[in-house]
Amino acid sequence: MKPFPRRATPFLLLPLFLAACSSESDPTTGQTDNPAPAPVDTPAVETDGPISAAIRAAAETITGEAIRTVVAEIGSDAYEGRGPGSEGDVKARKYIAEGLEAMGYKPGAADGSWEQAFDLVGINADQPPTWSFSSGGEKLDLIQSTEFIVGSGVQSQQSIITESDLVFVGYGIQAPEYEWDDYKGQDLTGKTLVMLNNDPDWDDDLFAGNRRLYYGRWDYKYESAAKQGAAGAIIIHTDPSAGYPWQVVQTSWTGEQFELPAGDEPRIQAAAWLTSDAAEKLVRFGGQDLNQLIEAAKTREFEPVDLNLNTSITLNNEINRVQSANVLGLLPGSDPELADEVVVFTAHHDHLGIGLPNFAGDPEDRIYNGARDNASGTGMVMAIARAVAQSKPRRSVLMAFVGAEEQGLLGSKFLAREPTFHPGKIAANVNFDSGNIWGATRDITFIGKGKSSLDEVTAMVAEMEDRVVLGDQFPDKGFFYRSDQFSLAKIGVPALYLSGGTDFVGRPEGWGAQKMGQYTTRNYHQPSDELTADWNFEGMVNDARFGFYCGMIAANADEMQQWKPGDEFEAARKAALAEVASLAEGAGRP
Ligand SMILES: [Zn+2]
């Protein structure tokens, strides 16, 4: 595949190229029965560089007022925090679909509707007030909420662990590419695994140093334990290894948890967290030293350690089946050659619904408005949608407002499982999650920088916009794996997750990081994440325009975006492109 820079010239060659090819083709390659988006008209692509005057003019329609209107609407109490399957969720989806229809988009779901519905299973585990562990005939009880949080790993009325031995398994990672295996082939069937969070972060050549990989994510840990046939898994929480305080574990894992309906994948019975103090106390009760174990876990030679502890626990689960949906709006491409390929913009429309009040905040307020997370990103992508509708992109453009992101990227996982375009036909994904509410910045954060040809796309726009593109500024937090682009990246789609910068215009150094720190401590996943008078929309306007330009370049470039050689998602891309080629061959097309 040709690197991007050289492709910069193709824009100038476009008229020549377009004259050459005019065959009418059926775009979707058997991936879906969605009727091919008929090309609107012959491409009207200007030739003055990647971003034409018409596209610049369209970008002017992306305004603070446009974004604010959406945040004020779906971030209001009337939407009750847009919990999956709730009335607020249904209302928000309707509001978004009506907005897209008014802009001239077509329904983008396979059944010709605006909504790609997906089922969710809600599990509300009744956590016991205490959890007992025994060792040598003695018993130790840990306290719910202040020392442990536990949820069900199964979608059934009860989760049961009986007489299970605890085994410390270090990070619980199996990564052949790093010659790392924390399990060493030990039989851990029916055990309860005690695991460290994150992945090894002290050596740049090992697990990418302090950049958190998927191996360092809580969901990977529970999946990994299930693959070992374990009965349960306990992650030890520390602020640095989680990237957020214990309070987030308390609020995020209490109450109803949603999942996509279970397949035949292996599952643990119970998924738990312990505070580091509680873990230290528990390990000592079994006669071991946690700090020594943590040191031992930092080597490839590490072997699982029996903790001389045993436990049983039963959770009674309330199971609730609901439905939510991704809202999909499609703008057919203007170029017959490229209209069967698509650029996907994403933003999740859901948040946490109604839950526990924030003990440090207003004890009456139980609505998790999710104004920044992610009514702001929804507003930015709605504004981008309006600009795209005025820009006649060569490729089709899909606006995907995905649901149930807070429950584990479930809506985008479902979209990736049931894509409306073949993954090998998806040129790129541009994702927004939690806009910058504090003002204009000189820099912009590209989460995923260094992984694909989108590096060149963002560099081109940065030059044009006189901005600086920085990679993930908190690599230890693993943001690439914490938002919806990850679901599409897993099926091979090159992804651009644009997030606000930290170098604020007119502010002293460090001001930005301080503001973000305050937000994480006070408002992240709290009822207090609300639209307030001090919100400054300038940053979001600039970042949305930046994303719009990047999306338009990807929509008008001769070729689709690609991962860099050796990237963790390159293999999935190659497989998808090969499948498209063989499907085309099967249909006798070039
Ligand atoms: Zn979010």
XYZ file of C-alpha atoms and ligand atoms in Angstrom:
591
model
C 0.000 0.000 0.000
C 1.405 3.424 -0.965
C 2.214 5.715 2.029
C -0.009 8.766 2.355
C 2.394 11.639 1.672
C 2.883 10.634 -1.916
C -0.823 10.392 -2.202
C -0.982 14.143 -1.435
C -0.593 14.706 -5.130
C -3.587 12.603 -6.154
C -5.956 15.447 -5.256
C -4.437 17.457 -8.097
C -4.801 14.489 -10.434
C -8.409 13.799 -9.488
C -10.192 15.226 -12.547
C -7.952 13.115 -14.788
C -8.595 10.003 -12.744
C -12.330 10.460 -12.521
C -12.632 10.887 -16.257
C -10.986 7.461 -16.607
C -13.328 5.252 -14.589
C -17.118 5.302 -14.803
C -18.285 1.731 -14.310
C -21.427 1.421 -12.238
C -20.789 -1.048 -9.438
C -22.819 -2.667 -6.679
C -20.929 -1.303 -3.686
C -21.708 -3.508 -0.735
C -19.910 -6.809 -1.174
C -22.395 -9.259 0.279
C -21.623 -8.141 3.820
C -25.129 -6.791 4.236
C -28.395 -6.712 2.369
C -28.461 -2.984 2.745
C -29.261 -1.615 -0.769
C -26.177 0.081 -2.347
C -26.247 3.823 -1.747
C -26.855 5.069 -5.333
C -24.301 7.758 -6.255
C -25.942 11.190 -6.026
C -24.136 12.738 -8.991
C -20.777 12.949 -10.717
C -18.088 14.053 -8.260
C -17.719 17.835 -7.981
C -14.299 17.762 -6.439
C -12.367 20.990 -6.561
C -8.667 20.753 -7.160
C -7.189 23.343 -4.730
C -5.506 20.875 -2.376
C -7.144 18.365 -0.012
C -9.476 20.876 1.564
C -11.492 22.840 -0.947
C -13.085 26.231 -0.433
C -16.477 24.522 -0.331
C -15.311 22.243 2.498
C -13.880 25.205 4.395
C -17.200 27.013 3.985
C -19.036 23.977 5.282
C -16.725 23.905 8.322
C -17.978 27.371 9.259
C -21.368 25.806 10.034
C -19.713 23.988 12.957
C -20.356 26.496 15.745
C -20.444 26.616 19.533
C -24.186 27.236 19.411
C -24.746 24.138 17.254
C -22.854 21.945 19.742
C -24.350 23.638 22.786
C -27.908 23.049 21.515
C -27.374 19.286 21.510
C -25.636 19.245 24.928
C -28.347 21.387 26.506
C -30.963 19.004 25.115
C -29.734 15.475 25.718
C -27.572 16.462 28.720
C -30.586 17.829 30.556
C -32.347 16.088 33.446
C -35.223 15.333 31.064
C -33.063 12.627 29.478
C -32.291 11.090 32.892
C -28.682 10.285 32.043
C -29.548 8.241 28.920
C -29.121 4.841 30.609
C -29.337 1.964 28.040
C -32.932 0.927 27.350
C -34.345 3.772 29.423
C -36.893 6.383 28.289
C -34.071 8.905 28.146
C -32.134 6.573 25.841
C -35.131 6.239 23.492
C -35.667 10.011 23.513
C -32.038 10.766 22.746
C -32.013 8.330 19.833
C -35.161 9.896 18.409
C -33.690 13.387 18.756
C -30.511 12.364 16.927
C -32.359 10.556 14.104
C -34.633 13.542 13.533
C -31.577 15.782 13.369
C -29.873 13.576 10.786
C -33.035 13.310 8.695
C -33.352 17.089 8.664
C -29.777 17.299 7.341
C -30.580 14.987 4.430
C -29.095 11.736 5.713
C -30.664 8.426 4.880
C -31.519 5.754 7.435
C -28.322 3.714 7.779
C -29.428 0.491 9.459
C -29.646 -2.782 7.518
C -33.446 -2.859 7.846
C -33.750 0.597 6.291
C -34.401 2.290 9.633
C -32.416 4.823 11.648
C -31.772 2.406 14.480
C -29.558 -0.657 14.621
C -31.205 -2.261 17.604
C -29.323 -4.624 19.878
C -30.366 -6.610 22.898
C -28.783 -6.043 26.258
C -28.825 -8.143 29.356
C -28.911 -6.132 32.542
C -27.462 -7.872 35.570
C -27.940 -6.397 39.018
C -25.939 -8.450 41.460
C -26.996 -8.261 45.089
C -23.570 -7.749 46.670
C -23.320 -9.230 50.178
C -22.311 -6.795 52.971
C -19.262 -8.942 53.737
C -17.133 -11.486 51.886
C -15.461 -14.250 53.891
C -12.095 -15.826 53.279
C -10.652 -18.680 55.303
C -7.129 -19.842 55.956
C -5.952 -22.512 58.341
C -9.393 -22.660 59.995
C -9.452 -18.885 60.589
C -11.876 -16.482 58.865
C -11.451 -12.935 57.557
C -14.387 -10.803 56.418
C -13.940 -7.949 53.959
C -16.472 -5.099 53.813
C -18.548 -4.363 50.690
C -17.935 -1.020 49.000
C -15.104 0.177 51.230
C -12.919 -2.923 50.623
C -14.465 -4.875 47.757
C -16.873 -4.534 44.852
C -18.143 -7.717 43.200
C -20.331 -8.314 40.147
C -21.724 -11.313 38.310
C -19.748 -12.848 35.485
C -22.757 -14.795 34.257
C -26.162 -13.804 32.890
C -28.149 -16.036 35.220
C -30.111 -15.761 38.472
C -27.176 -16.796 40.627
C -23.394 -16.622 40.486
C -21.886 -19.273 42.705
C -18.305 -19.860 43.822
C -17.846 -22.749 46.242
C -14.717 -23.624 48.211
C -12.401 -21.954 45.697
C -8.679 -21.550 46.359
C -7.140 -18.132 45.702
C -4.122 -17.987 43.410
C -2.024 -14.874 42.723
C -1.327 -14.733 38.967
C 0.589 -11.471 38.652
C -0.801 -9.468 35.696
C -2.754 -12.446 34.361
C -1.367 -11.838 30.875
C -0.504 -14.212 28.046
C 1.311 -12.289 25.301
C 3.385 -14.514 22.982
C 4.723 -11.443 21.152
C 6.400 -10.443 24.447
C 7.236 -14.052 25.466
C 5.101 -13.435 28.518
C 2.850 -16.026 30.167
C 1.731 -15.492 33.749
C -0.008 -18.862 33.917
C 2.850 -21.204 32.895
C 0.359 -23.918 31.962
C -0.871 -24.361 35.548
C -4.378 -25.828 35.909
C -6.443 -22.990 37.363
C -9.837 -24.568 36.850
C -12.263 -23.491 39.599
C -9.696 -21.200 41.250
C -10.219 -17.546 42.146
C -7.443 -15.549 40.516
C -5.969 -12.468 42.218
C -4.532 -10.114 39.582
C -2.649 -6.860 39.240
C -4.237 -4.185 37.047
C -2.509 -2.564 34.025
C 0.394 -4.252 32.159
C 4.154 -4.028 32.819
C 4.979 -0.309 32.408
C 8.673 0.135 33.268
C 10.390 -0.835 29.979
C 9.621 0.711 26.570
C 10.476 -2.569 24.850
C 8.079 -4.502 27.018
C 4.324 -3.921 26.608
C 5.073 -0.458 25.117
C 6.344 0.900 28.477
C 3.873 3.184 30.244
C 1.377 3.154 27.320
C -1.443 0.921 28.557
C -2.212 -1.853 26.075
C -5.411 -3.903 25.924
C -3.602 -6.410 28.152
C -3.734 -3.748 30.869
C -7.486 -3.331 30.731
C -9.929 -4.771 33.372
C -12.019 -6.417 30.665
C -8.946 -8.252 29.320
C -8.180 -9.478 32.872
C -11.623 -11.030 33.392
C -11.601 -12.542 29.859
C -8.131 -13.956 30.550
C -9.215 -15.553 33.855
C -12.283 -17.074 32.188
C -10.070 -18.633 29.522
C -8.182 -20.401 32.336
C -11.439 -21.942 33.585
C -11.286 -19.893 36.787
C -14.383 -19.584 38.982
C -13.647 -15.972 39.898
C -11.232 -13.086 39.409
C -10.213 -10.274 41.750
C -8.361 -7.194 40.415
C -6.320 -5.227 42.939
C -7.149 -1.505 42.588
C -4.609 1.270 42.926
C -5.197 4.756 41.506
C -2.112 4.629 39.198
C -2.743 1.121 37.864
C -6.448 1.866 37.207
C -6.032 5.454 36.092
C -8.925 6.554 38.316
C -9.823 6.549 42.011
C -11.659 3.776 43.941
C -14.791 5.973 43.908
C -15.127 5.278 40.161
C -15.028 1.536 40.826
C -17.687 1.988 43.520
C -20.070 3.930 41.288
C -19.368 2.253 37.946
C -19.699 -1.291 39.216
C -22.638 -0.791 41.517
C -26.165 -1.240 40.195
C -27.227 -2.751 36.921
C -24.443 -3.754 34.518
C -25.287 -4.360 30.904
C -23.759 -6.840 28.467
C -24.519 -8.087 24.994
C -26.269 -11.476 25.182
C -23.755 -14.182 26.064
C -22.355 -16.397 23.319
C -20.448 -19.612 24.030
C -17.367 -17.803 25.336
C -15.971 -19.049 28.699
C -17.122 -17.035 31.734
C -16.136 -16.591 35.374
C -18.875 -16.684 38.010
C -17.834 -13.478 39.823
C -15.717 -10.462 38.785
C -14.375 -8.411 41.675
C -12.145 -5.517 42.740
C -10.288 -5.111 46.048
C -8.708 -1.942 47.359
C -4.936 -2.320 47.685
C -5.245 -2.075 51.488
C -7.807 -4.866 51.569
C -5.636 -6.982 49.222
C -2.589 -6.467 51.427
C -4.595 -7.473 54.509
C -6.027 -10.549 52.764
C -2.680 -11.776 51.412
C -1.065 -11.293 54.814
C -3.926 -13.290 56.392
C -2.846 -16.178 54.126
C 0.726 -15.789 55.300
C 2.241 -13.989 52.281
C 3.577 -10.512 51.544
C 1.805 -8.696 48.709
C 4.718 -6.408 47.939
C 7.042 -9.381 47.501
C 4.475 -11.000 45.196
C 4.203 -7.805 43.146
C 7.988 -7.746 42.717
C 7.993 -11.396 41.671
C 5.275 -10.670 39.099
C 7.585 -8.256 37.275
C 9.610 -11.052 35.692
C 9.022 -13.446 32.790
C 9.951 -16.271 35.141
C 6.940 -15.536 37.400
C 4.835 -18.589 38.370
C 1.303 -18.469 39.858
C 1.341 -18.495 43.698
C -1.182 -20.315 45.864
C -2.288 -17.797 48.512
C -3.328 -20.391 51.087
C -6.776 -18.841 51.097
C -10.194 -20.256 50.260
C -13.561 -18.634 49.622
C -17.187 -19.149 48.687
C -19.662 -16.515 47.561
C -23.153 -16.535 46.064
C -24.624 -13.556 44.261
C -28.353 -13.338 43.619
C -28.779 -11.535 40.333
C -31.711 -9.618 38.991
C -31.682 -10.219 35.240
C -33.319 -7.659 33.022
C -33.426 -7.824 29.230
C -33.660 -4.497 27.449
C -32.957 -3.172 24.021
C -30.953 -0.167 22.960
C -29.746 0.931 19.570
C -27.098 2.621 17.518
C -28.468 5.515 15.492
C -27.084 5.312 11.938
C -27.378 8.031 9.298
C -25.851 7.523 5.857
C -24.774 10.077 3.283
C -24.151 8.263 -0.001
C -20.840 9.055 -1.704
C -20.760 11.259 -4.795
C -18.164 9.181 -6.676
C -19.463 5.985 -8.316
C -16.050 4.384 -7.859
C -15.801 5.062 -4.167
C -19.402 5.262 -2.944
C -19.289 1.633 -1.798
C -16.590 2.602 0.661
C -17.327 4.593 3.752
C -15.877 6.842 6.435
C -17.532 6.309 9.816
C -17.877 9.075 12.385
C -18.747 7.839 15.902
C -19.833 9.279 19.224
C -21.618 7.417 21.976
C -25.035 8.829 22.935
C -25.475 6.935 26.203
C -24.374 7.564 29.751
C -24.924 6.028 33.200
C -28.619 6.862 33.716
C -29.841 7.193 37.321
C -27.757 5.872 40.224
C -26.104 6.582 43.560
C -25.736 10.240 44.526
C -22.176 11.555 44.653
C -21.403 11.531 48.358
C -19.108 14.528 47.930
C -21.750 16.412 45.891
C -25.503 17.041 45.992
C -27.015 14.132 47.931
C -30.321 14.663 46.079
C -28.872 14.466 42.573
C -29.018 10.909 41.203
C -29.124 11.777 37.479
C -25.814 11.127 35.691
C -26.340 13.752 32.977
C -23.192 12.882 31.018
C -23.025 16.401 29.561
C -19.321 16.189 28.756
C -19.387 12.382 28.559
C -20.704 12.271 25.921
C -23.407 14.771 25.030
C -20.516 17.013 23.992
C -19.101 14.460 21.520
C -22.615 13.816 20.214
C -23.034 17.548 19.646
C -19.677 17.764 17.868
C -20.504 14.868 15.518
C -23.988 16.259 14.818
C -22.356 19.552 13.814
C -19.852 17.656 11.662
C -22.743 15.767 10.050
C -24.268 19.040 8.923
C -20.967 20.163 7.385
C -20.397 16.804 5.652
C -23.894 16.952 4.159
C -22.812 20.159 2.401
C -19.488 18.758 1.157
C -20.292 15.970 -1.345
C -17.700 13.464 -0.149
C -16.538 10.934 -2.756
C -16.936 7.992 -0.384
C -20.099 7.487 1.585
C -20.132 8.792 5.142
C -21.866 6.995 8.005
C -22.767 8.878 11.174
C -22.894 6.259 13.917
C -24.174 7.388 17.301
C -23.513 4.235 19.267
C -25.165 3.119 22.481
C -24.146 1.417 25.715
C -20.544 2.620 25.532
C -20.344 3.055 29.268
C -21.239 -0.597 29.698
C -18.149 -1.715 27.814
C -18.360 -0.297 24.298
C -21.400 -2.536 23.660
C -23.076 -0.557 20.876
C -19.879 -0.236 18.858
C -19.068 -3.882 19.592
C -22.457 -4.755 18.085
C -21.824 -2.452 15.105
C -18.465 -4.182 14.577
C -20.192 -7.576 14.846
C -22.949 -6.487 12.395
C -21.310 -3.780 10.256
C -23.492 -2.167 7.577
C -20.437 -1.968 5.306
C -17.867 -4.723 4.945
C -14.911 -3.916 7.287
C -12.675 -4.048 4.205
C -14.742 -1.192 2.757
C -14.473 1.090 5.756
C -11.797 3.684 4.955
C -11.442 5.119 8.455
C -13.220 5.866 11.722
C -13.213 9.287 13.429
C -14.402 9.132 17.044
C -15.257 11.816 19.608
C -15.754 11.115 23.306
C -15.828 13.895 25.948
C -15.075 17.249 24.283
C -12.794 19.995 25.615
C -15.049 22.322 27.619
C -12.361 24.775 28.766
C -11.449 26.799 25.645
C -9.191 26.906 22.603
C -5.901 25.012 22.625
C -2.874 25.159 20.368
C -2.571 21.398 20.443
C -5.019 18.573 19.818
C -4.735 15.003 21.059
C -4.801 12.155 18.569
C -5.367 8.951 20.534
C -3.991 6.306 18.218
C -1.184 8.459 16.831
C 1.722 6.459 15.434
C -0.442 3.513 14.451
C -1.752 4.334 10.945
C -1.721 6.536 7.817
C -4.059 8.872 9.699
C -0.864 10.369 11.087
C -0.313 12.031 7.716
C -3.944 13.118 7.458
C -3.823 14.849 10.846
C -0.426 16.380 10.043
C -1.878 17.927 6.888
C -4.848 19.408 8.746
C -2.630 20.611 11.596
C -0.496 22.511 9.148
C -3.566 24.072 7.615
C -5.115 24.906 11.007
C -1.827 25.923 12.601
C -2.176 23.394 15.386
C 0.065 20.777 16.956
C -1.017 17.132 16.967
C 0.102 15.261 20.048
C -0.278 11.599 20.792
C -2.106 10.279 23.819
C -0.993 12.603 26.624
C -1.988 10.107 29.304
C -0.764 6.878 27.671
C -0.967 5.047 31.002
C -4.750 5.452 31.006
C -5.183 3.323 27.872
C -7.715 5.663 26.267
C -7.370 3.897 22.888
C -9.071 0.857 24.393
C -11.673 2.858 26.311
C -13.768 4.298 23.536
C -15.678 3.141 20.511
C -12.948 3.349 17.874
C -11.462 0.303 19.612
C -14.383 -1.876 18.506
C -13.873 -0.854 14.864
C -10.084 -1.102 15.136
C -10.526 -4.731 16.195
C -12.163 -5.451 12.790
C -9.273 -3.667 11.085
C -10.605 -0.122 10.640
C -7.898 2.579 11.047
C -9.085 4.866 13.799
C -8.701 8.475 14.805
C -9.904 9.319 18.303
C -9.614 13.090 18.630
C -9.523 14.515 22.116
C -8.924 18.009 23.474
C -5.447 19.462 23.909
C -3.851 20.722 27.103
C -1.971 23.810 25.852
C -4.710 26.416 26.333
C -4.571 29.749 24.517
C -4.158 32.581 27.022
C -3.617 30.246 29.979
C -0.486 29.479 31.992
C 1.335 26.165 31.523
C -0.251 23.316 33.444
C -3.641 25.013 33.584
C -5.166 22.494 31.193
C -3.898 19.413 33.016
C -5.148 20.912 36.277
C -8.623 21.495 34.818
C -8.779 17.924 33.516
C -7.571 16.567 36.845
C -10.328 18.454 38.646
C -12.912 17.127 36.206
C -11.762 13.518 36.685
C -11.888 13.849 40.457
C -15.147 15.781 40.729
C -17.300 15.055 37.688
C -16.076 12.002 35.746
C -18.930 9.479 35.863
C -20.694 11.570 38.512
C -24.129 13.258 38.614
C -22.265 16.570 38.515
C -21.132 16.074 34.894
C -23.580 18.788 33.761
C -23.616 21.721 31.315
C -22.640 24.830 33.298
C -22.360 28.509 32.403
C -18.557 28.382 32.426
C -18.372 25.893 29.561
C -16.271 27.372 26.756
C -17.153 25.863 23.355
C -14.237 27.303 21.363
C -12.072 24.239 21.854
C -14.830 21.875 20.748
C -15.544 23.974 17.648
C -11.874 23.844 16.602
C -11.569 20.136 17.375
C -14.796 19.267 15.547
C -13.634 21.208 12.485
C -10.317 19.383 12.712
C -12.096 16.037 12.754
C -14.366 17.119 9.914
C -11.369 17.993 7.743
C -9.679 14.686 8.544
C -12.849 12.785 7.700
C -13.234 14.652 4.424
C -9.638 13.910 3.423
C -10.232 10.208 4.160
C -13.519 10.349 2.227
C -11.930 11.967 -0.844
C -8.529 10.254 -0.968
C -7.975 7.747 -3.764
C -7.204 5.016 -1.311
C -8.421 3.971 2.105
C -6.412 4.482 5.276
C -4.120 1.717 6.499
C -2.406 0.639 9.736
C 1.337 0.929 9.922
C 3.259 -2.306 9.311
C 3.416 -4.392 12.487
C 0.583 -2.595 14.260
C -1.628 -4.774 16.479
C -4.619 -4.209 14.134
C -2.833 -4.628 10.793
C -3.616 -8.340 10.589
C -7.356 -7.725 10.937
C -7.160 -5.147 8.136
C -5.319 -7.464 5.814
C -7.877 -10.200 6.453
C -10.783 -7.851 5.737
C -9.231 -6.543 2.512
C -8.499 -10.085 1.365
C -12.111 -11.029 1.992
C -13.337 -8.055 -0.040
C -11.023 -9.029 -2.879
C -12.232 -12.622 -2.887
C -15.857 -11.525 -2.699
C -15.271 -9.220 -5.655
C -13.554 -12.048 -7.519
C -16.481 -14.345 -6.695
C -18.835 -11.731 -8.167
C -16.581 -11.464 -11.254
C -15.675 -7.838 -10.444
C -12.125 -6.351 -10.650
Zn -17.556 8.448 27.159
